[in-house]
Amino acid sequence: MREVTIILVLLFSSSLVAAFCPLDKIHRVGHCSYRIVCINTISDINLDSECQGSSNYNVQVDVILQNASDTFHVGADPELFTMITTLSIHGNWPRTELSFLDNMYRLRNLHIINNNIQQIFNSPFQNLVSVENIDLSYNRISNIEDLFQFETRPFKMHSISLAHNSIVEIPGYAFEELSSLVELDLSYNYIRELREEPFSNLTNLQVLRLNNNKIKDLNGALHNLLNLRHLYLRSNEIQKFDMGTINTINHLETFDLSKNLIETIDPTLFPRHWKHLSNNSICRIMLSDNHIAHIPNASIEVFERFRRNSNKPIYVFTKLDLSNNSITNIEYNAFSLMQIISIDLSNNRLTDFIVNADDLIYVRYLNLSSNYLNRLYYESFSSMHNLQNFDLSHNYMEYFPDQSLSNTHSLKYVNITYNDILELHSLRITFHPEGGYLDLSNNGLSSLIIPENEAIGLKELALNSNNISDAYLIRLTDQHNLTRLDMSNNFIVELDESSLQLPEKLDYLDISFNDIYRIAPSAFIRLNNLQTLRLSHNQLKVIDHGVFRGLSILMNLDLSFNEIGQLDSKVFMDLKMLSLLSLRNNGLNILDNDGWLSRKQDLTVYLDDNNLSCTWLAKALTDFNRGYSRMHPSVLKPVLTGNSIQGIPCKQEVQNLEYPSAKYMTDERLLIINQNILEAVQEQTSLLRKFMWHSILQDAERKTALNVVQFA
């Protein structure tokens, strides 16, 4: 039985004009389902007979048409256009009637994006009885008065996008026939005024995007949007809103009024976002980047009225964003009735944070950064048992607010960077069972002692950019869960065997960007679980033998940006598992790699910006490539100019000492020749050794035979 195949065939015209729908742009993606890319026009496409006009199969023909004029359909087969279900067109049509849509009664998705359309005449969509989505974004359309008129009301219409156009006014009956519409995007236009009429029939609308316009007042435009769930009004010129503004919208899940000109908040507004929402719903209220200075108490009266009219308990959570305002005062019961799980108050003017703790029971994320706080109050935090992420950075705290956080047992991340903390006497907090991260960087700490019964569960600690000059004053041996420690950007000058009072479980230590000039032998002896050690950007000139004693499983060592001119690889003999070594930007002249010849696993050594000779580098690369050595010279950034081999910079020796004016070789081809000569010498040496060994064996055999004859 002959297998039936469904093929789209593009017929070439007898003229010399290029194909309109190239065969390599025709893709079958399923049974009676095709994806086609055409140029200039859609022509001479034949579907298999069982898919043409079929009611038994869900025929889908998605066409992308490029470089088309709006009359591309003239002379084309109208039957072909009836088969298209998705059409995306790219062209340049300042004024158009979109007359090619007349016979496309199966069209479901239409995308005419970025076509420079300024005006659309008549009502081109009136015959699209199956249309679901129309996208006219990124054009220059200004008039939409008669645009969405239909012979038969389009009950399947789901979404319309007119974003990024030039619309200034929405006519009263522009969307009258679109009662089935679920999503409407009018963002990035020039709309100044809203009225009720254009939206009065959009009773099924769930998503309305009016962001990035010039709207000053809602004027009751949203009163009939009974099913609206997501309202975006960001980046407008709205100065006020109240209960009357969104009188009938009681169930918004997203309410974005950020980046407007709002100065006051109506306390009766927030409870209205709870009604009709299902349990465990999350309501997002975004009021960032306004001019709000005061957060009043919530309206208990309004809440009680809604609660009495509700037949079920209310379990709706709220994410509230009030960042980038001018808030100086928050009343005690401001967050009542909202069941907040996230609140962002960053970049305001708060000098204190005193609120009803019972209103913050569910809070997981709290951002108080970039304010003027110098203390916290236990009463506000006493019930925050669910707090996980707390940001107190960029304030004026002089001590760690450990008493305020003593009742929290779920903390995962605490950020207290950029404060005025000079010393810490206690850290009575408990982190999440999975471990917690504490960032105390950019303060004034010179010492820190955390006993065993404090900072329980601390896994990562950042102490970078403080005033630490003596590492011995950072005593963390009792922090048995601590695995990562960052002490970079401090003033540590020396390390000895007693300097690092750190837990044995530590596997990552960063002491880069300090002033370390000397590391005594056995300085890291107690850190036998360390896997990464960063010592870059210090003042090290010499690495003594035994410095890395005890680091038997260290895998990554960074010694870059120091002043190590000479280095003996034998100082790394204790690092059996080392796989990455960075020696970048040290000015290395001599690197003796004999200590690596017996390594059992590969070691990558980064050598950017050093002064090693090309002869040494050529030999090291040859030894690695031939398997004599497991040390692989490499760079992070290969160089393209100057002396280099395989992108690794090197210094070429003077070739003729009798003539001091002789120049260094600069041609990389000579360096490659030099490397090949070294390889040839090594090969000849190997052959000579084999020949000598063979000769010795032959002499021994002759002597043995002679002795046998004499004995006989």
XYZ file of C-alpha atoms in Angstrom:
712
model
C 0.000 0.000 0.000
C 1.469 3.324 -1.012
C 2.265 5.527 1.980
C 0.426 8.818 1.802
C 2.772 11.756 2.292
C 1.700 15.314 2.782
C 3.955 17.620 0.817
C 3.818 21.299 0.168
C 5.009 21.943 -3.382
C 6.171 25.324 -4.565
C 5.803 25.666 -8.332
C 8.353 27.875 -10.033
C 7.009 30.266 -12.635
C 8.346 30.111 -16.157
C 9.951 33.514 -15.703
C 13.362 34.102 -14.180
C 11.919 35.602 -10.978
C 13.122 33.893 -7.753
C 10.791 31.481 -5.912
C 8.167 33.120 -3.692
C 8.098 30.333 -1.081
C 11.453 28.480 -1.209
C 11.268 24.767 -0.559
C 13.801 25.005 2.265
C 11.432 27.415 4.060
C 8.502 25.007 4.001
C 8.220 22.824 7.091
C 5.679 20.192 7.989
C 5.199 20.219 11.755
C 2.304 17.782 12.034
C -0.548 16.145 10.182
C -2.064 18.870 8.001
C 0.054 21.384 9.911
C 2.608 23.550 8.099
C 4.972 26.423 8.718
C 5.946 28.449 5.629
C 8.156 31.479 4.940
C 7.478 33.411 1.718
C 8.931 36.487 0.057
C 6.934 39.232 -1.691
C 3.761 37.212 -2.095
C 2.032 33.900 -1.329
C 1.612 31.930 -4.506
C 1.537 28.451 -6.054
C 1.409 26.451 -2.859
C -0.404 23.140 -3.135
C -1.585 21.249 -0.081
C -2.159 17.538 -0.237
C -5.676 16.763 -1.351
C -6.801 15.280 1.968
C -5.961 18.559 3.773
C -7.557 20.956 1.328
C -10.861 22.104 2.703
C -10.862 19.184 5.115
C -13.314 19.148 7.980
C -11.883 15.910 9.357
C -8.501 17.353 10.239
C -7.407 20.422 12.147
C -5.617 22.123 9.267
C -3.036 24.679 10.382
C -1.100 26.746 7.882
C 1.213 29.304 9.496
C 2.721 31.746 6.991
C 5.389 34.383 7.460
C 5.466 36.809 4.545
C 8.476 39.093 4.151
C 9.027 42.245 2.055
C 5.412 42.358 0.922
C 3.311 45.224 -0.407
C -0.302 45.484 0.740
C -1.451 44.438 -2.754
C 0.551 41.221 -2.796
C -2.674 39.203 -3.116
C -3.709 40.678 -6.479
C -3.753 37.899 -9.046
C -3.101 35.201 -6.439
C -5.276 32.148 -5.928
C -8.036 33.210 -3.458
C -8.580 29.563 -2.476
C -5.057 29.447 -1.109
C -5.754 32.373 1.221
C -8.741 30.606 2.723
C -6.419 27.884 4.078
C -4.166 30.197 6.121
C -4.732 30.095 9.889
C -1.806 32.245 11.103
C -0.333 35.122 9.108
C 2.663 37.293 10.014
C 3.457 40.040 7.516
C 6.483 42.329 7.259
C 6.466 45.285 4.894
C 6.206 49.047 4.713
C 2.604 50.249 4.396
C 2.023 53.826 5.626
C -1.584 53.724 4.358
C -3.443 50.489 3.703
C -6.835 48.821 3.489
C -5.520 45.309 4.310
C -7.793 44.088 1.507
C -6.008 40.721 1.371
C -8.015 39.754 4.487
C -11.335 39.639 2.626
C -11.361 35.875 1.978
C -9.342 34.656 4.968
C -12.289 33.285 6.909
C -10.143 30.608 8.608
C -7.565 33.070 9.915
C -7.139 32.795 13.677
C -3.941 34.767 14.345
C -2.868 37.932 12.553
C 0.438 39.686 13.226
C 1.183 42.903 11.324
C 4.031 44.230 13.448
C 6.447 47.057 12.679
C 5.082 47.816 9.208
C 5.113 51.613 9.568
C 1.302 51.706 9.283
C -0.091 55.173 9.918
C -3.685 54.716 8.782
C -5.926 51.726 8.098
C -8.981 52.487 5.948
C -12.457 50.990 6.221
C -12.977 47.943 8.452
C -10.610 45.256 7.132
C -11.348 42.702 9.877
C -15.094 42.528 9.293
C -15.015 39.116 7.560
C -12.628 37.401 9.979
C -15.202 35.233 11.679
C -12.584 32.894 13.216
C -10.056 35.440 14.346
C -8.716 35.055 17.910
C -5.639 37.286 18.128
C -4.721 40.487 16.302
C -1.350 42.136 16.877
C -0.782 45.570 15.299
C 1.984 46.681 17.636
C 5.031 48.750 16.697
C 3.326 50.789 13.996
C 2.234 54.447 13.841
C -1.527 54.010 14.024
C -3.390 56.943 15.552
C -7.046 56.428 14.541
C -8.879 53.237 15.626
C -12.455 54.526 15.503
C -13.794 52.119 12.845
C -10.994 49.600 12.934
C -12.728 46.800 14.838
C -16.102 46.578 13.097
C -17.421 43.143 12.085
C -20.222 41.729 9.939
C -20.654 38.984 12.525
C -19.591 39.526 16.114
C -16.257 37.644 16.686
C -17.093 35.511 19.677
C -13.677 33.823 19.547
C -11.692 37.053 19.783
C -9.208 36.652 22.650
C -6.563 39.386 22.461
C -5.713 42.610 20.654
C -2.401 44.431 20.849
C -2.052 48.048 19.763
C 1.082 48.652 21.794
C 3.789 51.016 20.576
C 1.618 53.106 18.272
C 0.553 56.767 18.182
C -2.930 56.561 19.686
C -3.973 59.703 21.546
C -7.697 59.099 22.017
C -9.851 55.979 22.376
C -13.183 56.561 20.595
C -16.350 55.734 22.502
C -17.337 52.642 20.503
C -13.918 51.402 19.417
C -14.284 48.047 21.175
C -18.064 47.760 21.299
C -18.247 44.428 19.452
C -15.394 42.761 21.375
C -17.294 41.441 24.364
C -15.306 38.194 24.286
C -11.966 39.993 24.545
C -9.730 38.686 27.370
C -6.573 40.759 26.871
C -6.166 44.292 25.514
C -2.765 45.958 25.163
C -2.727 49.751 24.647
C 0.664 50.340 26.233
C 3.318 52.710 24.879
C 0.962 55.159 23.180
C 0.070 58.809 23.859
C -3.333 58.349 25.512
C -4.132 61.278 27.797
C -7.742 60.766 28.805
C -9.820 57.703 29.615
C -13.603 57.450 29.488
C -16.085 54.763 30.479
C -17.656 54.185 27.055
C -14.790 52.473 25.180
C -14.498 49.770 27.841
C -18.166 49.417 28.802
C -18.745 46.210 26.836
C -15.490 44.447 27.775
C -17.075 42.445 30.571
C -14.811 39.425 30.002
C -11.582 41.382 29.932
C -8.965 39.973 32.335
C -5.761 41.793 31.311
C -5.601 45.509 30.499
C -2.296 47.161 29.690
C -2.334 50.952 29.709
C 1.222 51.443 30.902
C 3.556 54.029 29.395
C 0.967 56.534 28.271
C 0.112 60.054 29.510
C -3.027 59.228 31.496
C -3.856 61.604 34.352
C -7.205 60.267 35.570
C -9.099 56.989 35.140
C -12.479 58.783 35.049
C -14.443 55.643 35.852
C -13.201 53.940 32.702
C -12.812 50.631 34.536
C -16.244 50.447 36.200
C -17.651 47.743 33.915
C -14.593 45.501 33.835
C -16.148 42.982 36.187
C -13.634 40.207 35.495
C -10.442 42.240 35.294
C -7.535 40.435 36.984
C -4.429 42.330 35.869
C -4.271 46.111 35.471
C -1.067 47.796 34.319
C -0.909 51.597 34.642
C 2.839 52.021 35.137
C 4.541 55.149 33.780
C 1.632 57.524 33.430
C 0.775 60.858 35.064
C -1.879 59.675 37.545
C -1.967 61.834 40.662
C -4.633 60.118 42.751
C -6.784 57.033 42.981
C -9.455 55.965 45.435
C -12.324 53.534 45.849
C -14.397 55.359 43.260
C -11.631 55.013 40.708
C -11.977 51.235 40.501
C -15.389 50.946 42.077
C -16.382 47.507 40.765
C -12.983 45.813 40.582
C -12.808 43.711 43.696
C -10.490 40.961 42.596
C -7.373 42.405 40.977
C -4.396 40.081 41.201
C -2.004 42.588 39.645
C -2.421 46.294 40.295
C 0.540 48.231 38.886
C 0.472 51.978 39.523
C 4.225 52.400 39.768
C 6.035 55.360 38.250
C 3.178 57.861 38.469
C 2.613 61.071 40.442
C 0.624 59.644 43.373
C 1.132 61.414 46.698
C -1.471 59.837 48.982
C -2.930 56.372 49.512
C -6.613 55.792 50.185
C -6.719 53.172 53.000
C -10.067 51.857 51.766
C -8.505 50.583 48.567
C -6.502 47.544 49.632
C -9.274 45.364 51.126
C -11.153 45.473 47.831
C -8.436 43.344 46.247
C -9.512 40.360 48.363
C -13.094 39.813 47.421
C -13.858 36.931 45.005
C -10.232 35.708 44.967
C -9.707 32.029 45.631
C -7.744 30.766 48.617
C -3.951 31.096 48.449
C -4.170 33.672 45.660
C -1.417 36.271 45.507
C -2.287 39.915 44.917
C 0.513 42.145 43.609
C 0.200 45.843 44.387
C 2.961 47.972 42.853
C 3.198 51.610 43.916
C 6.919 52.162 43.498
C 8.411 55.334 42.002
C 5.687 57.727 43.125
C 5.663 60.652 45.572
C 4.068 58.905 48.554
C 5.194 60.271 51.912
C 2.744 58.676 54.348
C 1.178 55.197 54.742
C -2.063 55.522 56.757
C -3.758 52.861 58.861
C -5.876 50.373 56.943
C -9.631 50.857 56.932
C -11.051 48.386 59.458
C -14.571 49.557 58.667
C -14.312 48.692 54.976
C -12.720 45.338 55.717
C -15.453 44.371 58.177
C -18.119 45.253 55.640
C -16.536 43.017 53.034
C -15.969 40.248 55.557
C -19.648 40.227 56.538
C -20.657 39.935 52.884
C -18.287 37.038 52.308
C -19.383 33.442 52.819
C -15.881 32.071 53.296
C -12.694 32.987 55.160
C -10.271 35.207 53.302
C -6.838 33.695 52.608
C -5.370 36.018 50.008
C -1.701 36.987 50.225
C -0.257 40.298 49.082
C 3.044 41.395 47.590
C 3.402 45.136 48.163
C 6.009 47.323 46.467
C 6.395 50.857 47.870
C 10.016 51.372 46.899
C 11.429 54.611 45.537
C 8.989 56.960 47.206
C 9.460 59.610 49.899
C 7.903 57.721 52.803
C 8.801 59.089 56.217
C 5.907 57.751 58.272
C 4.147 54.389 58.412
C 1.238 54.161 60.838
C 1.059 51.248 63.264
C -1.780 49.355 61.532
C -0.897 50.326 57.977
C -0.471 46.715 56.853
C -3.512 45.239 58.548
C -6.022 43.278 56.465
C -3.526 42.522 53.702
C -1.770 39.299 54.788
C 1.498 40.476 53.283
C 4.135 37.952 52.201
C 6.461 40.477 50.548
C 7.025 44.160 51.183
C 9.564 46.445 49.537
C 10.190 49.783 51.273
C 13.637 50.414 49.851
C 14.812 53.864 48.796
C 12.550 55.871 51.066
C 13.179 58.207 54.021
C 12.296 56.013 56.982
C 13.995 56.748 60.283
C 12.154 53.968 62.116
C 10.008 50.939 61.350
C 7.346 50.481 64.027
C 4.335 48.458 62.890
C 1.947 45.864 64.266
C 3.895 42.585 64.360
C 0.719 40.558 63.864
C 0.345 42.097 60.409
C 3.715 40.655 59.333
C 3.246 37.023 60.352
C 3.339 35.814 56.738
C 6.156 38.061 55.515
C 8.921 36.169 53.691
C 10.670 39.075 51.991
C 11.325 42.440 53.649
C 13.412 45.145 52.014
C 14.278 48.197 54.119
C 17.455 49.123 52.253
C 18.484 52.692 51.453
C 16.646 54.422 54.271
C 17.816 56.279 57.394
C 17.391 53.520 59.974
C 19.820 53.278 62.896
C 17.955 50.684 64.939
C 15.171 48.113 64.740
C 12.453 47.379 67.266
C 11.804 43.882 68.543
C 8.068 44.586 68.723
C 7.850 44.935 64.927
C 9.720 41.691 64.192
C 8.549 39.469 67.053
C 6.040 37.549 64.921
C 8.069 37.238 61.709
C 8.500 33.483 61.933
C 8.411 33.102 58.145
C 10.956 35.789 57.200
C 13.480 34.384 54.701
C 15.030 37.339 52.912
C 15.870 40.518 54.826
C 17.674 43.489 53.274
C 18.843 46.245 55.608
C 21.715 47.505 53.458
C 22.572 51.177 52.967
C 21.279 52.402 56.319
C 22.937 53.809 59.452
C 22.948 50.746 61.702
C 25.753 50.787 64.276
C 25.119 47.275 65.578
C 23.634 44.029 64.351
C 19.861 43.898 65.102
C 20.156 40.434 66.666
C 17.465 40.956 69.299
C 14.963 42.006 66.651
C 15.644 38.835 64.652
C 15.769 36.431 67.584
C 12.314 34.978 66.811
C 12.989 34.321 63.136
C 13.951 30.745 62.301
C 13.643 30.676 58.502
C 16.224 33.248 57.417
C 18.075 32.356 54.238
C 19.595 35.704 53.309
C 20.418 38.683 55.520
C 22.019 41.729 53.909
C 23.403 44.425 56.236
C 26.039 45.843 53.900
C 26.932 49.525 53.799
C 26.103 50.399 57.389
C 28.188 51.775 60.268
C 28.804 48.545 62.206
C 32.222 48.667 63.911
C 31.881 45.695 66.239
C 29.517 42.825 66.975
C 29.009 41.389 70.427
C 26.379 38.793 69.554
C 24.524 37.231 66.649
C 21.548 35.573 68.281
C 19.715 34.483 65.153
C 18.730 31.109 63.735
C 18.911 30.466 60.015
C 16.838 28.176 57.835
C 17.582 24.424 58.202
C 19.046 24.497 54.682
C 21.575 27.111 55.786
C 21.798 30.886 55.664
C 23.860 33.649 54.068
C 24.935 36.690 56.101
C 26.451 39.678 54.298
C 28.296 42.132 56.572
C 30.527 43.604 53.878
C 31.265 47.314 53.588
C 31.096 48.092 57.296
C 33.867 48.962 59.734
C 34.506 45.582 61.373
C 38.036 44.785 62.521
C 37.198 41.705 64.601
C 34.435 39.125 64.877
C 33.874 36.265 67.284
C 30.799 34.061 66.868
C 30.415 31.405 69.555
C 28.783 28.051 68.967
C 25.295 28.946 70.213
C 24.933 31.989 67.946
C 24.206 32.418 64.224
C 22.909 28.848 64.179
C 22.853 27.410 60.672
C 25.165 30.051 59.167
C 26.556 28.602 55.925
C 28.019 31.593 54.062
C 29.546 34.747 55.523
C 30.736 37.857 53.660
C 33.167 40.151 55.490
C 34.723 41.816 52.480
C 35.482 45.550 52.488
C 35.782 46.007 56.244
C 38.757 47.073 58.397
C 40.246 43.636 59.132
C 44.022 43.831 59.446
C 44.654 40.763 61.610
C 42.954 37.563 60.439
C 43.439 36.089 63.933
C 40.689 38.410 65.215
C 38.109 36.655 63.002
C 37.314 33.597 65.139
C 34.731 31.296 63.627
C 35.904 27.830 64.705
C 32.592 27.148 66.448
C 30.565 27.768 63.289
C 30.494 24.141 62.221
C 28.115 24.703 59.285
C 30.128 27.524 57.717
C 31.412 26.478 54.278
C 32.143 29.785 52.488
C 33.960 32.860 53.816
C 34.825 36.060 51.960
C 37.412 38.354 53.593
C 38.527 40.110 50.421
C 39.209 43.850 50.257
C 40.562 44.189 53.770
C 44.003 45.072 55.190
C 45.467 41.692 56.157
C 49.256 41.748 55.799
C 50.457 38.353 57.043
C 49.250 34.793 57.650
C 50.800 32.228 59.949
C 49.761 28.944 61.499
C 47.548 30.642 64.103
C 45.980 33.321 61.871
C 43.024 31.470 60.431
C 40.692 30.541 63.280
C 38.161 29.017 60.934
C 35.982 25.884 60.929
C 37.322 22.687 59.406
C 34.262 22.336 57.163
C 35.143 25.489 55.201
C 35.526 24.706 51.478
C 35.790 28.235 50.018
C 38.043 31.031 51.292
C 38.604 34.380 49.585
C 41.426 36.566 50.933
C 42.068 38.433 47.700
C 42.582 42.212 47.518
C 44.453 42.476 50.812
C 48.042 43.511 51.600
C 49.442 40.041 52.277
C 53.200 39.924 51.692
C 54.033 36.749 53.631
C 52.377 33.394 54.241
C 54.147 31.188 56.750
C 54.339 27.376 56.344
C 51.258 25.475 57.553
C 49.116 28.629 57.527
C 46.189 26.595 56.171
C 46.903 23.386 58.088
C 43.479 23.201 59.759
C 41.475 23.820 56.577
C 41.789 20.338 55.136
C 38.365 20.549 53.407
C 39.209 23.672 51.454
C 38.545 23.329 47.716
C 38.915 26.940 46.535
C 41.476 29.441 47.819
C 41.726 32.948 46.387
C 44.884 34.928 47.160
C 44.917 37.254 44.152
C 45.705 40.987 44.274
C 48.085 40.841 47.231
C 51.804 41.597 47.602
C 53.241 38.094 47.627
C 56.777 37.806 46.264
C 57.823 34.402 47.587
C 55.875 31.198 48.220
C 57.691 29.077 50.789
C 57.684 25.291 50.912
C 54.958 23.938 53.205
C 52.635 26.919 52.825
C 49.878 24.718 51.447
C 50.400 21.822 53.800
C 47.097 20.154 54.699
C 45.199 21.276 51.573
C 45.098 17.798 50.127
C 41.768 18.262 48.276
C 42.226 21.869 47.116
C 41.152 22.117 43.479
C 41.285 25.823 42.641
C 44.111 28.169 43.677
C 44.291 31.798 42.554
C 47.653 33.566 42.989
C 47.154 36.102 40.209
C 48.092 39.789 40.437
C 50.899 39.368 42.952
C 54.650 40.006 42.570
C 55.964 36.453 42.313
C 58.997 36.663 40.005
C 60.337 33.123 40.554
C 58.395 30.034 41.512
C 59.323 26.439 42.193
C 56.510 24.014 41.423
C 57.624 21.876 44.362
C 55.852 24.320 46.713
C 52.598 22.833 45.373
C 53.532 19.225 46.129
C 50.896 19.013 48.895
C 48.091 19.935 46.480
C 47.399 16.469 45.093
C 43.951 17.382 43.700
C 44.801 20.804 42.265
C 43.261 21.221 38.803
C 43.289 25.016 38.264
C 46.150 27.347 39.187
C 46.112 31.009 38.219
C 49.492 32.772 38.103
C 48.322 35.635 35.902
C 49.905 39.089 36.102
C 52.795 38.250 38.396
C 55.771 39.180 36.221
C 57.048 35.602 36.429
C 60.536 35.154 34.963
C 61.249 31.615 36.144
C 58.864 28.743 36.710
C 60.469 25.411 37.530
C 57.851 22.807 36.651
C 59.844 19.676 37.564
C 57.637 19.182 40.611
C 54.674 18.536 38.329
C 56.264 15.802 36.201
C 54.958 13.075 38.490
C 51.358 14.380 38.672
C 48.620 11.844 37.974
C 45.951 14.322 36.801
C 45.902 17.362 34.549
C 46.711 20.783 35.986
C 45.757 23.897 34.030
C 48.023 26.860 34.807
C 46.962 30.326 33.611
C 49.997 32.400 32.646
C 48.561 35.638 31.228
C 50.839 38.698 31.376
C 54.082 37.179 32.649
C 57.687 37.204 31.416
C 58.403 33.503 30.901
C 60.727 32.667 28.034
C 59.416 31.268 24.763
C 61.934 28.414 25.053
C 60.468 27.406 28.433
C 56.941 27.727 27.118
C 57.641 25.702 23.979
C 59.145 22.899 26.060
C 56.283 22.971 28.585
C 53.695 22.751 25.811
C 55.620 19.952 24.107
C 55.901 17.994 27.341
C 52.160 18.294 27.892
C 51.189 17.451 24.315
C 53.446 14.375 24.313
C 52.224 13.215 27.705
C 55.556 13.753 29.503
C 53.860 16.258 31.833
C 50.273 16.754 33.068
C 50.836 20.515 33.479
C 48.960 22.437 30.766
C 50.092 26.054 30.244
C 47.124 28.214 29.252
C 45.645 31.708 29.318
C 42.189 33.129 29.978
C 42.569 35.642 27.145
C 44.730 34.515 24.195
C 46.953 37.258 22.754
C 47.076 38.038 19.057
C 50.088 40.352 18.917
C 53.668 40.181 20.141
C 55.555 37.040 21.109
C 53.268 34.124 21.848
C 52.801 30.418 21.329
C 49.246 29.117 21.006
C 48.013 32.485 22.263
C 50.195 32.347 25.406
C 52.518 35.384 25.714
C 56.225 34.762 26.215
C 59.538 36.587 26.128
C 61.968 35.766 23.344
C 65.626 35.575 24.359
C 68.363 37.568 22.548
C 69.770 35.271 19.852
C 73.290 36.663 19.442
C 75.129 37.907 22.512
C 78.049 39.246 20.404
C 75.723 41.774 18.882
C 73.751 43.506 21.645
C 71.661 45.269 19.081
C 70.125 41.988 17.876
C 66.349 42.113 18.200
C 64.048 39.594 19.795
C 62.243 37.343 17.329
C 58.741 38.678 16.781
C 57.500 36.287 14.133
C 55.424 33.535 15.699
C 56.440 31.264 12.833
C 60.002 31.292 14.172
C 58.691 30.377 17.590
C 56.811 27.434 16.103
C 59.983 26.380 14.256
C 61.841 26.596 17.562
C 59.200 24.373 19.162
C 59.433 21.876 16.290
C 63.208 21.770 16.669
C 62.829 20.996 20.367
C 60.355 18.246 19.532
C 62.734 16.798 16.929
C 65.615 16.879 19.442
C 63.503 15.069 22.014
C 62.489 12.482 19.418
C 66.108 11.931 18.352
C 67.107 11.609 21.998
C 64.438 8.979 22.506
C 65.607 7.027 19.426
C 69.228 7.268 20.572
C 68.275 5.857 23.962
C 66.457 2.961 22.299
C 69.474 2.310 20.026
C 71.911 2.361 22.953
C 69.676 0.024 24.969
C 69.444 -2.345 21.956
C 73.248 -2.322 21.599
C 73.676 -3.126 25.280
C 71.303 -6.069 24.953
C 73.183 -7.379 21.870
C 76.536 -7.151 23.687
C 75.084 -9.011 26.632
C 73.757 -11.749 24.330
C 77.143 -12.124 22.590
C 78.951 -12.394 25.904
C 76.476 -14.998 27.139
C 76.900 -17.054 23.942
C 80.722 -16.834 24.204
C 80.660 -18.038 27.804
C 78.480 -20.991 26.826
C 80.938 -22.013 24.047
C 83.941 -21.723 26.385
C 82.180 -23.796 29.049
C 81.332 -26.449 26.485
